[in-house]
């Protein structure tokens, strides 16, 4: 019986440590300034962009896998970060989308982003900033 308690405590501690590390990672990669508010505002267009990019066979396989994993995360009914945690609670989906989007643009290029963007030009400008790109493409 004592062994079972030790196992249960170790598992609980491991899950808690993983959750705390995830919170710290989200806090580190969250967009700064008003970019987080823009990401939340653009979330509907971003949710249309992600499947379009994920189905694009011209993109590298690793990028598409990342996008499908992101879609699975967004479809989960349970949030990784509870809503009662300030800033991160309500914005965790936007933070994760922004982090994956930065990675996708780094590997797939800004042209893929522009090619599949379903929203307005102003929205694309905001998404470019969110992805760590200049607001307008270099000519």
PDB file of C-alpha atoms in Angstrom:
ATOM      1  CA  UNK A   1       0.000   0.000   0.000  1.00  0.00           C
ATOM      2  CA  UNK A   2       2.849   2.387   0.776  1.00  0.00           C
ATOM      3  CA  UNK A   3       4.298   1.795  -2.695  1.00  0.00           C
ATOM      4  CA  UNK A   4       1.009   2.801  -4.347  1.00  0.00           C
ATOM      5  CA  UNK A   5       0.984   6.094  -2.474  1.00  0.00           C
ATOM      6  CA  UNK A   6       4.555   6.775  -3.578  1.00  0.00           C
ATOM      7  CA  UNK A   7       3.668   6.047  -7.195  1.00  0.00           C
ATOM      8  CA  UNK A   8       0.538   8.221  -7.032  1.00  0.00           C
ATOM      9  CA  UNK A   9       2.453  11.113  -5.461  1.00  0.00           C
ATOM     10  CA  UNK A  10       5.267  10.817  -8.011  1.00  0.00           C
ATOM     11  CA  UNK A  11       2.790  10.835 -10.905  1.00  0.00           C
ATOM     12  CA  UNK A  12       0.907  13.795  -9.458  1.00  0.00           C
ATOM     13  CA  UNK A  13       4.149  15.676  -8.938  1.00  0.00           C
ATOM     14  CA  UNK A  14       5.267  14.912 -12.482  1.00  0.00           C
ATOM     15  CA  UNK A  15       1.990  16.152 -13.985  1.00  0.00           C
ATOM     16  CA  UNK A  16       2.120  19.300 -11.836  1.00  0.00           C
ATOM     17  CA  UNK A  17       5.720  19.974 -12.847  1.00  0.00           C
ATOM     18  CA  UNK A  18       4.848  19.508 -16.530  1.00  0.00           C
ATOM     19  CA  UNK A  19       1.900  21.898 -16.184  1.00  0.00           C
ATOM     20  CA  UNK A  20       4.047  24.543 -14.466  1.00  0.00           C
ATOM     21  CA  UNK A  21       6.731  24.247 -17.136  1.00  0.00           C
ATOM     22  CA  UNK A  22       4.039  24.628 -19.804  1.00  0.00           C
ATOM     23  CA  UNK A  23       2.753  27.786 -18.100  1.00  0.00           C
ATOM     24  CA  UNK A  24       6.284  29.186 -18.021  1.00  0.00           C
ATOM     25  CA  UNK A  25       6.809  28.351 -21.706  1.00  0.00           C
ATOM     26  CA  UNK A  26       3.528  30.039 -22.674  1.00  0.00           C
ATOM     27  CA  UNK A  27       4.490  33.124 -20.676  1.00  0.00           C
ATOM     28  CA  UNK A  28       7.838  33.276 -22.465  1.00  0.00           C
ATOM     29  CA  UNK A  29       6.522  32.888 -26.021  1.00  0.00           C
ATOM     30  CA  UNK A  30       3.426  35.070 -25.677  1.00  0.00           C
ATOM     31  CA  UNK A  31       3.293  38.013 -28.068  1.00  0.00           C
ATOM     32  CA  UNK A  32       4.301  41.276 -26.435  1.00  0.00           C
ATOM     33  CA  UNK A  33       2.352  44.504 -26.325  1.00  0.00           C
ATOM     34  CA  UNK A  34      -0.868  44.705 -28.280  1.00  0.00           C
ATOM     35  CA  UNK A  35       0.037  41.712 -30.469  1.00  0.00           C
ATOM     36  CA  UNK A  36      -1.740  39.363 -28.046  1.00  0.00           C
ATOM     37  CA  UNK A  37      -4.958  41.383 -28.379  1.00  0.00           C
ATOM     38  CA  UNK A  38      -4.548  41.325 -32.176  1.00  0.00           C
ATOM     39  CA  UNK A  39      -4.042  37.552 -32.099  1.00  0.00           C
ATOM     40  CA  UNK A  40      -7.273  37.120 -30.147  1.00  0.00           C
ATOM     41  CA  UNK A  41      -9.118  39.439 -32.554  1.00  0.00           C
ATOM     42  CA  UNK A  42      -7.771  37.531 -35.573  1.00  0.00           C
ATOM     43  CA  UNK A  43      -8.406  34.068 -34.133  1.00  0.00           C
ATOM     44  CA  UNK A  44     -11.379  33.294 -36.483  1.00  0.00           C
ATOM     45  CA  UNK A  45      -9.257  34.047 -39.571  1.00  0.00           C
ATOM     46  CA  UNK A  46      -6.317  32.174 -38.061  1.00  0.00           C
ATOM     47  CA  UNK A  47      -8.561  29.151 -37.499  1.00  0.00           C
ATOM     48  CA  UNK A  48      -9.395  29.182 -41.232  1.00  0.00           C
ATOM     49  CA  UNK A  49      -5.745  29.727 -42.192  1.00  0.00           C
ATOM     50  CA  UNK A  50      -4.359  26.754 -40.248  1.00  0.00           C
ATOM     51  CA  UNK A  51      -6.263  23.973 -42.090  1.00  0.00           C
ATOM     52  CA  UNK A  52      -5.500  25.617 -45.435  1.00  0.00           C
ATOM     53  CA  UNK A  53      -1.796  25.573 -44.645  1.00  0.00           C
ATOM     54  CA  UNK A  54      -2.009  22.028 -43.241  1.00  0.00           C
ATOM     55  CA  UNK A  55      -3.507  20.734 -46.508  1.00  0.00           C
ATOM     56  CA  UNK A  56      -0.878  22.448 -48.689  1.00  0.00           C
ATOM     57  CA  UNK A  57       1.290  19.602 -49.977  1.00  0.00           C
ATOM     58  CA  UNK A  58       3.973  22.043 -51.149  1.00  0.00           C
ATOM     59  CA  UNK A  59       4.870  22.802 -47.523  1.00  0.00           C
ATOM     60  CA  UNK A  60       7.424  20.634 -45.693  1.00  0.00           C
ATOM     61  CA  UNK A  61       5.988  17.567 -43.955  1.00  0.00           C
ATOM     62  CA  UNK A  62       7.132  18.734 -40.508  1.00  0.00           C
ATOM     63  CA  UNK A  63       5.279  22.023 -40.929  1.00  0.00           C
ATOM     64  CA  UNK A  64       2.058  20.253 -41.882  1.00  0.00           C
ATOM     65  CA  UNK A  65       2.367  17.883 -38.914  1.00  0.00           C
ATOM     66  CA  UNK A  66       2.830  20.873 -36.597  1.00  0.00           C
ATOM     67  CA  UNK A  67      -0.306  22.469 -38.020  1.00  0.00           C
ATOM     68  CA  UNK A  68      -2.395  19.292 -37.624  1.00  0.00           C
ATOM     69  CA  UNK A  69      -1.197  18.976 -34.013  1.00  0.00           C
ATOM     70  CA  UNK A  70      -2.184  22.594 -33.452  1.00  0.00           C
ATOM     71  CA  UNK A  71      -5.664  21.885 -34.816  1.00  0.00           C
ATOM     72  CA  UNK A  72      -5.968  18.893 -32.477  1.00  0.00           C
ATOM     73  CA  UNK A  73      -4.928  21.083 -29.532  1.00  0.00           C
ATOM     74  CA  UNK A  74      -7.476  23.742 -30.466  1.00  0.00           C
ATOM     75  CA  UNK A  75     -10.213  21.120 -30.779  1.00  0.00           C
ATOM     76  CA  UNK A  76      -9.621  19.804 -27.255  1.00  0.00           C
ATOM     77  CA  UNK A  77     -12.535  20.726 -24.976  1.00  0.00           C
ATOM     78  CA  UNK A  78     -10.219  21.103 -21.980  1.00  0.00           C
ATOM     79  CA  UNK A  79      -7.830  24.046 -21.853  1.00  0.00           C
ATOM     80  CA  UNK A  80      -4.226  23.452 -20.916  1.00  0.00           C
ATOM     81  CA  UNK A  81      -4.336  26.656 -18.904  1.00  0.00           C
ATOM     82  CA  UNK A  82      -7.419  27.315 -16.778  1.00  0.00           C
ATOM     83  CA  UNK A  83      -9.262  30.561 -17.392  1.00  0.00           C
ATOM     84  CA  UNK A  84      -8.703  31.795 -13.830  1.00  0.00           C
ATOM     85  CA  UNK A  85      -4.969  32.355 -14.480  1.00  0.00           C
ATOM     86  CA  UNK A  86      -4.487  36.037 -15.389  1.00  0.00           C
ATOM     87  CA  UNK A  87      -3.502  36.839 -19.007  1.00  0.00           C
ATOM     88  CA  UNK A  88      -2.567  33.269 -19.944  1.00  0.00           C
ATOM     89  CA  UNK A  89      -5.936  31.751 -19.040  1.00  0.00           C
ATOM     90  CA  UNK A  90      -8.062  33.353 -21.708  1.00  0.00           C
ATOM     91  CA  UNK A  91      -5.274  33.819 -24.194  1.00  0.00           C
ATOM     92  CA  UNK A  92      -3.634  30.382 -24.180  1.00  0.00           C
ATOM     93  CA  UNK A  93      -5.079  29.401 -27.569  1.00  0.00           C
ATOM     94  CA  UNK A  94      -3.917  32.663 -29.150  1.00  0.00           C
ATOM     95  CA  UNK A  95      -0.449  32.251 -27.614  1.00  0.00           C
ATOM     96  CA  UNK A  96      -0.106  28.684 -28.909  1.00  0.00           C
ATOM     97  CA  UNK A  97      -1.346  29.728 -32.369  1.00  0.00           C
ATOM     98  CA  UNK A  98       1.158  32.606 -32.447  1.00  0.00           C
ATOM     99  CA  UNK A  99       4.062  30.352 -31.416  1.00  0.00           C
ATOM    100  CA  UNK A 100       3.228  27.695 -34.016  1.00  0.00           C
ATOM    101  CA  UNK A 101       2.638  30.354 -36.663  1.00  0.00           C
ATOM    102  CA  UNK A 102       6.108  31.797 -36.051  1.00  0.00           C
ATOM    103  CA  UNK A 103       7.594  28.338 -36.485  1.00  0.00           C
ATOM    104  CA  UNK A 104       5.571  27.647 -39.638  1.00  0.00           C
ATOM    105  CA  UNK A 105       6.547  30.935 -41.274  1.00  0.00           C
ATOM    106  CA  UNK A 106      10.204  30.326 -40.422  1.00  0.00           C
ATOM    107  CA  UNK A 107      10.107  26.967 -42.226  1.00  0.00           C
ATOM    108  CA  UNK A 108       7.486  27.503 -44.943  1.00  0.00           C
ATOM    109  CA  UNK A 109       8.034  31.154 -45.822  1.00  0.00           C
ATOM    110  CA  UNK A 110       5.899  34.262 -45.781  1.00  0.00           C
ATOM    111  CA  UNK A 111       4.567  33.577 -49.282  1.00  0.00           C
ATOM    112  CA  UNK A 112       2.647  30.529 -48.010  1.00  0.00           C
ATOM    113  CA  UNK A 113       1.084  32.717 -45.346  1.00  0.00           C
ATOM    114  CA  UNK A 114       0.006  35.330 -47.905  1.00  0.00           C
ATOM    115  CA  UNK A 115      -1.205  32.682 -50.373  1.00  0.00           C
ATOM    116  CA  UNK A 116      -3.582  31.072 -47.856  1.00  0.00           C
ATOM    117  CA  UNK A 117      -4.653  34.093 -45.767  1.00  0.00           C
ATOM    118  CA  UNK A 118      -8.488  34.253 -45.734  1.00  0.00           C
ATOM    119  CA  UNK A 119      -8.888  37.700 -44.171  1.00  0.00           C
ATOM    120  CA  UNK A 120      -8.304  41.331 -45.012  1.00  0.00           C
ATOM    121  CA  UNK A 121      -5.018  42.981 -45.924  1.00  0.00           C
ATOM    122  CA  UNK A 122      -4.969  44.703 -42.529  1.00  0.00           C
ATOM    123  CA  UNK A 123      -5.396  41.297 -40.898  1.00  0.00           C
ATOM    124  CA  UNK A 124      -2.507  39.903 -42.930  1.00  0.00           C
ATOM    125  CA  UNK A 125      -0.343  42.826 -41.805  1.00  0.00           C
ATOM    126  CA  UNK A 126      -1.183  42.012 -38.173  1.00  0.00           C
ATOM    127  CA  UNK A 127      -0.484  38.298 -38.725  1.00  0.00           C
ATOM    128  CA  UNK A 128       2.869  39.127 -40.295  1.00  0.00           C
ATOM    129  CA  UNK A 129       3.784  41.122 -37.170  1.00  0.00           C
ATOM    130  CA  UNK A 130       2.520  38.268 -34.998  1.00  0.00           C
ATOM    131  CA  UNK A 131       4.729  35.847 -36.933  1.00  0.00           C
ATOM    132  CA  UNK A 132       7.754  38.055 -36.382  1.00  0.00           C
ATOM    133  CA  UNK A 133       7.891  39.373 -39.961  1.00  0.00           C
ATOM    134  CA  UNK A 134       7.966  42.980 -41.121  1.00  0.00           C
ATOM    135  CA  UNK A 135       4.449  44.391 -41.513  1.00  0.00           C
ATOM    136  CA  UNK A 136       4.858  44.627 -45.275  1.00  0.00           C
ATOM    137  CA  UNK A 137       6.875  42.333 -47.540  1.00  0.00           C
ATOM    138  CA  UNK A 138      10.172  43.680 -48.838  1.00  0.00           C
ATOM    139  CA  UNK A 139      10.032  44.638 -52.491  1.00  0.00           C
TER     140      UNK A 139
END
